Amino acid sequence: MARFIIENSPPLKGSVKISGSKNAVLPILAASLLTEDKCVIHEVPDQSDVDTMCTLLERLGAGIHWDKNAGIISTAASGKLHAEAEYELVSKMRASFSVMGPLLARLGEVNVPLPGGCAIGARPVDLHLKGFSALGAEVVQEHGNVRARAKKLKGARVYLDFPSVGATENIMMAAVLADGVTFLENCAVEPEIVDLANFLNSAGAEIRGAGTDTIKIAGVKTLSGADHTIIPDRIEAGTYMVAAGITRGDITVTNVVADHLKPLIAKLKEVNLNVSETDAGVRVNYEEGRRIVAADVKTLPYPGFPTDMQAQFMSLLTLAEGTSIVTETVFENRFMHVGELKRMGADIKIESRSAVIEGVKRLTGAQVKATDLRAGAALVLAALTATGTTELSDIYHIDRGYCELAEKLRLLGANIRREEENGEKNN
Ligand code: UD1
């Protein structure tokens, strides 16, 4: 399997262009199943999760054309669609489950494997299913699959017990073609939800209130095609912003929406980094002589601190002066990076859903494993500042959600290279 070899690097400097958001493009691709017409999606990041979604859509009967150089995917779900998704693809990527809402709305029946748990937690789909039931679908779980059927979905009031991102998206996609009006209450307010609603509205849906905790969806008969540009990836941006801090550097992230980065910006300032909005984007820089200090972080649904930035920010805190407490409230098991960071010399103790981090003077290079996507990114960041060499394995996790991570970091001055399985060096 491929791995990264990372050496202690100088302070990273320069600017880096952020790609389109992984978590926005995946449901938008699923949503393209709602229309027979052609959809054109711009700023699509070249990541393996997007590959997986494209393969799934093709197997379901959609036509997909991905111009990777231009970052544009065209979809056409005009022919006969299949109502069954394959276990192999759904188990590989949980976001595959987001085809359920669109298929149910378009075909009136769907059969999708339960995605099951993953490294960061059990990740049930009960809220998705409650939503489909509320819209009038008959939902049955058997043999590890979920089957849902409804001649015609009907608008309803759906209250989510937790503002789940995936459930909000799936139910919203199902409701756009329902008879009547759906109110989705206590729903997620993440920017990716707004992007999905914008895509659907440009295809003729009538969705109001996305980005607030109540979304109103007035069902329409059909959707047309749409031309849509994906929002920038706030988690990729955040990762480079932390890279500036951990290497005591000066990085400007471009192609970002600064508003989406508010919770992270607040924490970067709290640890004593300078953060400013410039015409080009958002600049994070370390001021010589200023000490990076500890901070407490609690992950929460948006606009709270994102769970997808928890691991990367923890890497920064391992070197901060004092004691930090990081509390993970969104997922029950999202501290796998802790063991790996400890192998690099970090002083971290886990107490229930919190990690207590005593800042150390330096980290040391080691052989470590990417246990999931963001944990992998956190270890890359730690390795940039660690003394000596770090060999990071299982980087296929990182490929799922970062576009050209090593290339972009190298342009900022990082010593990182990729080695393929056969020992071949690959840039
Ligand atoms: C999405 C993101 C992921 C991010 C997460 C939280 C995508 C493709 N992935 O994942 O990167 O970390 O939001 O910001 O967009 N839950 C239930 N029942 C459900 C659904 C969720 O109990 O039916 C729980 C989950 O187990 C978890 C919490 O709700 O503890 C949040 O999950 P959710 O917001 O649904 O995350 P995802 O949509 O899976």
Coordinates of C-alpha atoms and ligand atoms in Angstrom, one line a residue:
M1 CA 0.0 0.0 0.0
A2 CA 1.2 3.5 -0.7
R3 CA 2.7 5.6 2.1
F4 CA 4.0 9.1 2.8
I5 CA 7.6 9.7 3.8
I6 CA 7.7 13.0 5.7
E7 CA 10.7 14.8 7.0
N8 CA 10.9 17.7 9.4
S9 CA 10.0 20.7 7.3
P10 CA 10.7 24.4 7.4
P11 CA 7.9 26.8 8.2
L12 CA 5.4 26.4 5.3
K13 CA 4.9 29.6 3.3
G14 CA 2.8 30.6 0.3
S15 CA -0.7 30.3 -0.9
V16 CA -2.7 27.2 -1.7
K17 CA -5.9 26.9 -3.7
I18 CA -8.6 24.9 -2.0
S19 CA -10.6 22.4 -4.0
G20 CA -14.3 21.9 -4.2
S21 CA -15.9 20.3 -1.1
K22 CA -16.0 16.5 -0.8
N23 CA -19.0 16.6 1.5
A24 CA -20.9 18.9 -0.9
V25 CA -20.2 17.1 -4.1
L26 CA -21.1 13.6 -2.9
P27 CA -24.8 14.3 -2.1
I28 CA -25.1 16.6 -5.1
L29 CA -24.0 13.7 -7.3
A30 CA -26.5 11.5 -5.7
A31 CA -29.2 14.2 -6.2
S32 CA -28.5 14.2 -9.9
L33 CA -30.4 10.9 -9.9
L34 CA -33.6 12.9 -9.3
T35 CA -33.7 14.2 -12.9
E36 CA -33.6 12.7 -16.3
D37 CA -31.8 15.8 -17.6
K38 CA -28.1 16.5 -17.8
C39 CA -26.4 18.1 -14.8
V40 CA -23.1 19.8 -15.0
I41 CA -21.1 20.1 -11.8
H42 CA -18.0 22.3 -11.6
E43 CA -15.1 22.4 -9.1
V44 CA -15.3 18.6 -8.5
P45 CA -12.3 17.5 -6.4
D46 CA -10.3 14.6 -7.8
Q47 CA -10.6 12.2 -4.8
S48 CA -11.3 8.5 -4.5
D49 CA -14.7 9.1 -2.7
V50 CA -15.9 10.9 -5.7
D51 CA -14.7 8.0 -7.9
T52 CA -16.7 5.6 -5.7
M53 CA -19.8 7.7 -6.0
C54 CA -19.4 7.9 -9.8
T55 CA -19.1 4.1 -10.0
L56 CA -22.2 3.7 -7.9
L57 CA -24.2 6.1 -10.1
E58 CA -23.0 4.3 -13.2
R59 CA -24.0 0.9 -11.7
L60 CA -27.4 2.4 -10.9
G61 CA -27.8 3.2 -14.6
A62 CA -26.7 6.9 -14.8
G63 CA -24.3 8.2 -17.4
I64 CA -21.2 10.0 -16.0
H65 CA -18.6 11.9 -17.7
W66 CA -15.8 13.3 -15.5
D67 CA -13.3 15.6 -17.1
K68 CA -10.7 15.5 -14.3
N69 CA -8.5 18.2 -15.8
A70 CA -11.3 20.6 -15.9
G71 CA -12.8 19.4 -12.6
I72 CA -16.2 19.0 -14.3
I73 CA -18.7 16.0 -14.0
S74 CA -21.7 15.7 -16.3
T75 CA -24.4 13.3 -15.3
A76 CA -27.4 12.0 -17.2
A77 CA -29.8 9.7 -15.5
S78 CA -32.2 9.5 -18.4
G79 CA -32.4 5.8 -19.0
K80 CA -33.8 3.1 -16.8
L81 CA -32.4 3.2 -13.3
H82 CA -31.9 0.2 -11.0
A83 CA -33.3 0.4 -7.5
E84 CA -30.6 -1.7 -5.9
A85 CA -27.2 -0.4 -4.7
E86 CA -24.3 -2.8 -4.3
Y87 CA -23.0 -3.7 -0.8
E88 CA -19.4 -3.4 -2.0
L89 CA -19.8 0.3 -2.8
V90 CA -22.0 1.2 0.2
S91 CA -19.7 -0.5 2.6
K92 CA -16.7 1.3 1.1
M93 CA -18.2 4.7 1.6
R94 CA -21.0 5.6 3.9
A95 CA -22.0 8.6 1.7
S96 CA -23.3 6.0 -0.8
F97 CA -26.3 5.7 1.4
S98 CA -27.4 9.2 0.1
V99 CA -28.6 7.6 -3.1
M100 CA -31.5 6.2 -1.1
G101 CA -33.6 9.4 -0.9
P102 CA -33.3 10.2 -4.7
L103 CA -34.0 6.7 -5.8
L104 CA -37.0 6.4 -3.6
A105 CA -38.4 9.7 -4.9
R106 CA -37.7 8.8 -8.5
L107 CA -38.5 5.1 -8.7
G108 CA -40.9 4.6 -5.8
E109 CA -38.7 1.8 -4.4
V110 CA -35.2 1.3 -3.4
N111 CA -33.0 -1.4 -1.8
V112 CA -29.8 -0.3 -0.2
P113 CA -27.4 -2.2 2.1
L114 CA -27.1 -0.8 5.6
P115 CA -23.7 1.0 5.7
G116 CA -22.8 -0.4 9.1
G117 CA -20.3 1.1 11.5
C118 CA -17.0 2.5 10.7
A119 CA -13.8 3.3 12.5
I120 CA -15.1 6.5 14.0
G121 CA -18.4 5.1 15.4
A122 CA -21.5 3.0 15.0
R123 CA -23.0 5.6 12.6
P124 CA -26.6 4.4 12.5
V125 CA -29.1 5.5 9.8
D126 CA -32.2 5.5 11.9
L127 CA -32.9 9.2 11.4
H128 CA -32.7 8.8 7.6
L129 CA -35.2 5.9 7.8
K130 CA -37.6 7.7 10.2
G131 CA -37.7 10.6 7.7
F132 CA -38.6 8.3 4.8
S133 CA -41.3 6.7 6.9
A134 CA -42.7 10.1 7.8
L135 CA -43.0 10.8 4.1
G136 CA -45.1 7.8 3.8
A137 CA -42.6 5.1 2.7
E138 CA -42.9 1.6 3.9
V139 CA -39.4 0.9 5.2
V140 CA -38.2 -2.6 6.0
Q141 CA -34.8 -3.8 7.2
E142 CA -33.9 -7.4 6.3
H143 CA -30.8 -9.3 5.5
G144 CA -28.6 -6.3 6.1
N145 CA -30.5 -4.2 3.6
V146 CA -33.0 -1.4 3.8
R147 CA -35.9 -1.6 1.5
A148 CA -38.2 1.3 1.1
R149 CA -41.3 1.6 -1.1
A150 CA -43.9 4.4 -1.7
K151 CA -46.0 4.9 -4.7
K152 CA -45.8 8.6 -4.1
L153 CA -44.1 10.2 -1.1
K154 CA -46.2 12.8 0.8
G155 CA -45.0 16.0 2.4
A156 CA -44.8 15.8 6.2
R157 CA -43.4 17.4 9.3
V158 CA -40.1 15.6 10.1
Y159 CA -38.3 16.3 13.4
L160 CA -34.7 15.0 13.6
D161 CA -33.6 14.0 17.1
F162 CA -30.1 15.1 16.2
P163 CA -29.2 17.5 13.4
S164 CA -27.6 14.8 11.2
V165 CA -26.0 16.0 8.0
G166 CA -26.6 12.8 6.1
A167 CA -30.2 12.5 7.2
T168 CA -31.0 16.1 6.4
E169 CA -29.7 15.7 2.9
N170 CA -31.3 12.3 2.3
I171 CA -34.7 13.4 3.5
M172 CA -34.5 16.7 1.7
M173 CA -33.7 14.9 -1.6
A174 CA -36.6 12.5 -1.1
A175 CA -39.0 15.3 -0.3
V176 CA -38.4 17.5 -3.4
L177 CA -40.6 15.2 -5.6
A178 CA -43.2 14.5 -2.9
D179 CA -46.8 15.6 -3.0
G180 CA -47.2 18.6 -0.7
V181 CA -45.0 20.4 1.7
T182 CA -42.3 19.0 4.0
F183 CA -41.0 20.7 7.0
L184 CA -37.6 19.3 8.2
E185 CA -37.1 20.5 11.8
N186 CA -34.0 20.4 13.9
C187 CA -32.1 19.7 10.8
A188 CA -28.4 20.2 10.1
V189 CA -27.3 23.7 9.0
E190 CA -23.9 22.9 7.5
P191 CA -22.8 24.9 4.4
E192 CA -22.9 21.6 2.4
I193 CA -26.7 21.4 3.1
V194 CA -27.1 24.9 1.6
D195 CA -25.0 23.9 -1.4
L196 CA -27.2 20.8 -2.0
A197 CA -30.4 23.0 -1.6
N198 CA -29.0 25.5 -4.1
F199 CA -28.2 22.7 -6.6
L200 CA -31.7 21.3 -6.2
N201 CA -33.3 24.7 -6.5
S202 CA -31.4 25.4 -9.7
A203 CA -32.9 22.2 -11.0
G204 CA -36.4 23.5 -10.2
A205 CA -36.9 22.3 -6.6
E206 CA -38.6 24.6 -4.1
I207 CA -36.6 24.6 -0.9
R208 CA -36.5 27.4 1.5
G209 CA -34.6 27.8 4.8
A210 CA -31.6 25.7 4.1
G211 CA -28.9 26.8 6.5
T212 CA -31.5 27.3 9.3
D213 CA -32.8 24.6 11.6
T214 CA -36.1 24.4 9.6
I215 CA -36.2 23.6 6.0
K216 CA -39.4 23.9 4.0
I217 CA -39.6 21.8 0.8
A218 CA -42.6 22.3 -1.4
G219 CA -42.7 19.2 -3.6
V220 CA -42.6 19.6 -7.4
K221 CA -43.6 17.2 -10.2
T222 CA -40.2 16.9 -11.9
L223 CA -36.7 18.4 -11.8
S224 CA -34.8 19.6 -14.7
G225 CA -31.0 19.7 -15.3
A226 CA -28.7 22.1 -13.5
D227 CA -25.4 23.7 -13.8
H228 CA -23.7 24.1 -10.4
T229 CA -20.4 25.0 -8.9
I230 CA -19.4 23.2 -5.7
I231 CA -18.5 25.3 -2.6
P232 CA -14.8 25.2 -1.5
D233 CA -13.9 22.5 1.0
R234 CA -13.8 24.1 4.5
I235 CA -12.0 21.1 6.0
E236 CA -9.3 21.0 3.4
A237 CA -8.8 24.8 4.0
G238 CA -8.8 24.2 7.7
T239 CA -6.1 21.6 7.3
Y240 CA -3.7 24.0 5.6
M241 CA -4.5 26.7 8.1
V242 CA -3.4 24.4 10.9
A243 CA -0.3 23.5 8.8
A244 CA 0.6 27.2 8.9
G245 CA 0.3 27.1 12.7
I246 CA 2.1 23.8 13.4
T247 CA 5.1 24.7 11.2
R248 CA 5.2 28.3 12.5
G249 CA 4.6 29.4 8.9
D250 CA 2.6 31.8 6.8
I251 CA -0.1 30.4 4.5
T252 CA -2.9 32.0 2.6
V253 CA -5.7 29.6 1.6
T254 CA -7.5 30.8 -1.5
N255 CA -10.9 29.9 -3.0
V256 CA -12.4 29.8 0.4
V257 CA -15.6 31.1 2.1
A258 CA -14.2 32.8 5.3
D259 CA -17.6 32.6 7.0
H260 CA -17.5 28.8 6.8
L261 CA -14.2 28.8 8.7
K262 CA -15.4 30.9 11.7
P263 CA -15.1 28.3 14.4
L264 CA -11.6 27.3 13.4
I265 CA -10.5 30.9 12.9
A266 CA -11.6 31.6 16.5
K267 CA -9.5 28.7 17.9
L268 CA -6.4 29.6 15.8
K269 CA -6.6 33.1 17.2
E270 CA -7.0 31.7 20.7
V271 CA -3.8 29.7 20.5
N272 CA -2.0 32.9 19.4
L273 CA -1.8 32.7 15.6
N274 CA -2.6 35.6 13.4
V275 CA -5.5 35.1 11.1
S276 CA -6.6 37.7 8.6
E277 CA -8.9 38.0 5.7
T278 CA -7.2 39.2 2.6
D279 CA -8.4 39.9 -1.0
A280 CA -7.0 36.5 -1.9
G281 CA -8.4 34.5 0.9
V282 CA -7.6 33.8 4.5
R283 CA -4.1 34.2 5.8
V284 CA -2.7 32.3 8.9
N285 CA 0.7 33.3 10.1
Y286 CA 2.9 32.7 13.1
E287 CA 4.4 35.8 14.7
E288 CA 8.0 35.3 15.7
G289 CA 8.4 35.1 19.5
R290 CA 4.7 34.5 20.3
R291 CA 4.0 31.3 22.2
I292 CA 1.4 28.9 20.9
V293 CA -0.8 28.3 23.9
A294 CA -3.3 25.6 24.9
A295 CA -7.0 25.8 24.1
D296 CA -10.1 23.7 24.8
V297 CA -12.1 22.5 21.9
K298 CA -15.5 20.9 21.8
T299 CA -16.8 19.5 18.5
L300 CA -20.4 20.3 17.6
P301 CA -22.7 20.5 14.6
Y302 CA -22.1 23.6 12.5
P303 CA -21.6 26.4 13.4
G304 CA -19.7 24.7 16.2
F305 CA -16.1 23.5 15.8
P306 CA -16.2 20.7 13.1
T307 CA -15.5 17.2 14.1
D308 CA -13.7 16.8 10.8
M309 CA -11.1 19.3 12.1
Q310 CA -10.7 17.8 15.5
A311 CA -7.8 15.5 14.8
Q312 CA -5.8 18.1 12.8
F313 CA -6.3 20.7 15.5
M314 CA -5.2 18.2 18.1
S315 CA -1.9 17.8 16.4
L316 CA -1.3 21.6 16.8
L317 CA -2.3 21.4 20.5
T318 CA 0.2 18.6 21.2
L319 CA 2.9 21.4 20.8
A320 CA 1.0 24.2 22.6
E321 CA 2.1 25.5 26.0
G322 CA -0.1 24.2 28.7
T323 CA -3.0 21.7 29.0
S324 CA -5.8 21.5 26.3
I325 CA -9.0 19.5 26.5
V326 CA -10.6 18.3 23.3
T327 CA -14.1 16.9 23.6
E328 CA -15.7 15.0 20.8
T329 CA -19.5 15.2 21.0
V330 CA -20.5 14.2 17.4
F331 CA -18.9 10.8 17.1
E332 CA -18.4 8.3 19.9
N333 CA -15.0 6.9 18.8
R334 CA -13.0 9.6 17.0
F335 CA -9.7 9.5 18.8
M336 CA -7.8 6.8 16.9
H337 CA -5.2 9.4 16.0
V338 CA -4.3 9.7 19.7
G339 CA -2.4 6.4 19.8
E340 CA -0.5 7.4 16.7
L341 CA 0.3 10.9 17.9
K342 CA 1.6 9.3 21.2
R343 CA 4.0 7.2 19.1
M344 CA 5.3 10.5 17.9
G345 CA 5.9 11.8 21.4
A346 CA 2.6 13.5 22.2
D347 CA 1.4 13.5 25.8
I348 CA -2.4 12.7 25.5
K349 CA -4.8 10.9 27.8
I350 CA -8.3 9.9 26.9
E351 CA -10.9 10.3 29.5
S352 CA -14.3 9.2 28.2
R353 CA -15.2 11.6 25.3
S354 CA -12.3 14.0 26.0
A355 CA -8.6 14.0 25.3
V356 CA -6.4 15.8 27.7
I357 CA -3.3 17.1 26.0
E358 CA -0.2 18.3 27.8
G359 CA 1.9 20.3 25.3
V360 CA 5.4 18.9 24.7
K361 CA 8.4 20.7 23.3
R362 CA 8.7 18.5 20.2
L363 CA 7.4 15.5 18.4
T364 CA 9.6 12.8 16.9
G365 CA 9.2 11.0 13.6
A366 CA 7.9 7.5 13.7
Q367 CA 6.1 4.8 11.8
V368 CA 2.5 5.5 12.0
K369 CA -0.8 4.6 10.4
A370 CA -3.6 6.7 9.0
T371 CA -6.6 5.1 10.7
D372 CA -9.2 7.3 8.9
L373 CA -9.2 10.3 6.6
R374 CA -8.8 13.2 9.1
A375 CA -6.6 11.2 11.4
G376 CA -4.3 10.7 8.5
A377 CA -4.3 14.4 7.8
A378 CA -3.5 15.1 11.5
L379 CA -0.5 12.7 11.3
V380 CA 0.8 14.5 8.2
L381 CA 0.7 17.8 10.0
A382 CA 2.4 16.4 13.1
A383 CA 5.1 14.8 10.9
L384 CA 5.9 18.1 9.2
T385 CA 7.1 19.5 12.5
A386 CA 8.5 16.3 14.1
T387 CA 12.2 15.7 14.2
G388 CA 13.5 13.1 11.8
T389 CA 11.4 11.0 9.4
T390 CA 7.9 9.8 9.6
E391 CA 6.6 6.9 7.6
L392 CA 2.8 7.2 7.3
S393 CA 1.0 4.1 6.0
D394 CA -2.6 3.4 4.9
I395 CA -2.8 6.7 3.1
Y396 CA -5.6 5.5 0.9
H397 CA -7.7 7.0 3.7
I398 CA -6.2 10.4 2.9
D399 CA -6.8 9.9 -0.9
R400 CA -10.5 9.6 -0.1
G401 CA -10.8 13.3 0.7
Y402 CA -7.8 15.3 -0.1
C403 CA -6.8 16.4 -3.6
E404 CA -3.0 16.3 -4.2
L405 CA -2.1 16.7 -0.5
A406 CA 1.6 16.0 -1.0
E407 CA 1.9 18.2 -4.1
K408 CA 0.1 21.1 -2.5
L409 CA 2.2 20.8 0.7
R410 CA 5.5 20.6 -1.3
L411 CA 4.6 23.8 -3.1
L412 CA 4.5 25.4 0.4
G413 CA 7.9 24.0 1.2
A414 CA 7.1 20.7 2.9
N415 CA 9.4 17.6 2.7
I416 CA 6.9 15.0 1.8
R417 CA 6.9 12.3 -0.8
R418 CA 4.7 9.4 -1.7
E419 CA 5.9 5.9 -2.2
E420 CA 3.7 3.5 -4.0
E421 CA 3.5 -0.2 -2.9
N422 CA 6.2 -1.3 -5.3
G423 CA 8.7 1.2 -3.8
E424 CA 8.2 3.5 -6.8
K425 CA 8.4 7.1 -5.8
N426 CA 5.4 9.0 -7.1
N427 CA 4.8 12.7 -7.0
Ligands
UD1_1 C1 -21.2 14.0 7.6 C2 -19.9 14.2 6.9 C3 -18.7 13.8 7.8 C4 -18.9 14.6 9.1 C5 -20.2 14.5 9.7 C6 -20.5 15.4 10.9 C7 -20.4 13.7 4.6 C8 -20.2 12.8 3.4 N1 -19.8 13.3 5.7 O1 -21.3 12.6 7.9 O2 -17.5 14.2 7.2 O3 -17.9 14.2 10.0 O4 -21.2 14.8 8.7 O5 -20.2 16.7 10.6 O6 -21.0 14.7 4.5 N2 -26.6 9.7 13.6 C9 -27.6 8.9 14.1 N3 -28.6 8.4 13.3 C10 -28.6 8.8 12.0 C11 -27.6 9.6 11.4 C12 -26.6 10.0 12.3 O7 -27.5 8.6 15.3 O8 -29.5 8.3 11.3 C13 -25.5 10.2 14.4 C14 -24.1 9.7 14.0 O9 -23.9 8.4 14.5 C15 -23.2 10.7 14.5 C16 -24.0 12.0 14.4 O10 -25.4 11.6 14.3 O11 -22.9 10.4 15.9 C17 -23.6 12.9 13.3 O12 -23.7 12.2 12.1 P1 -24.1 12.9 10.7 O13 -24.3 14.3 10.9 O14 -25.2 12.1 10.1 O15 -22.8 12.6 9.8 P2 -22.7 12.0 8.4 O16 -23.8 12.6 7.5 O17 -22.6 10.5 8.4

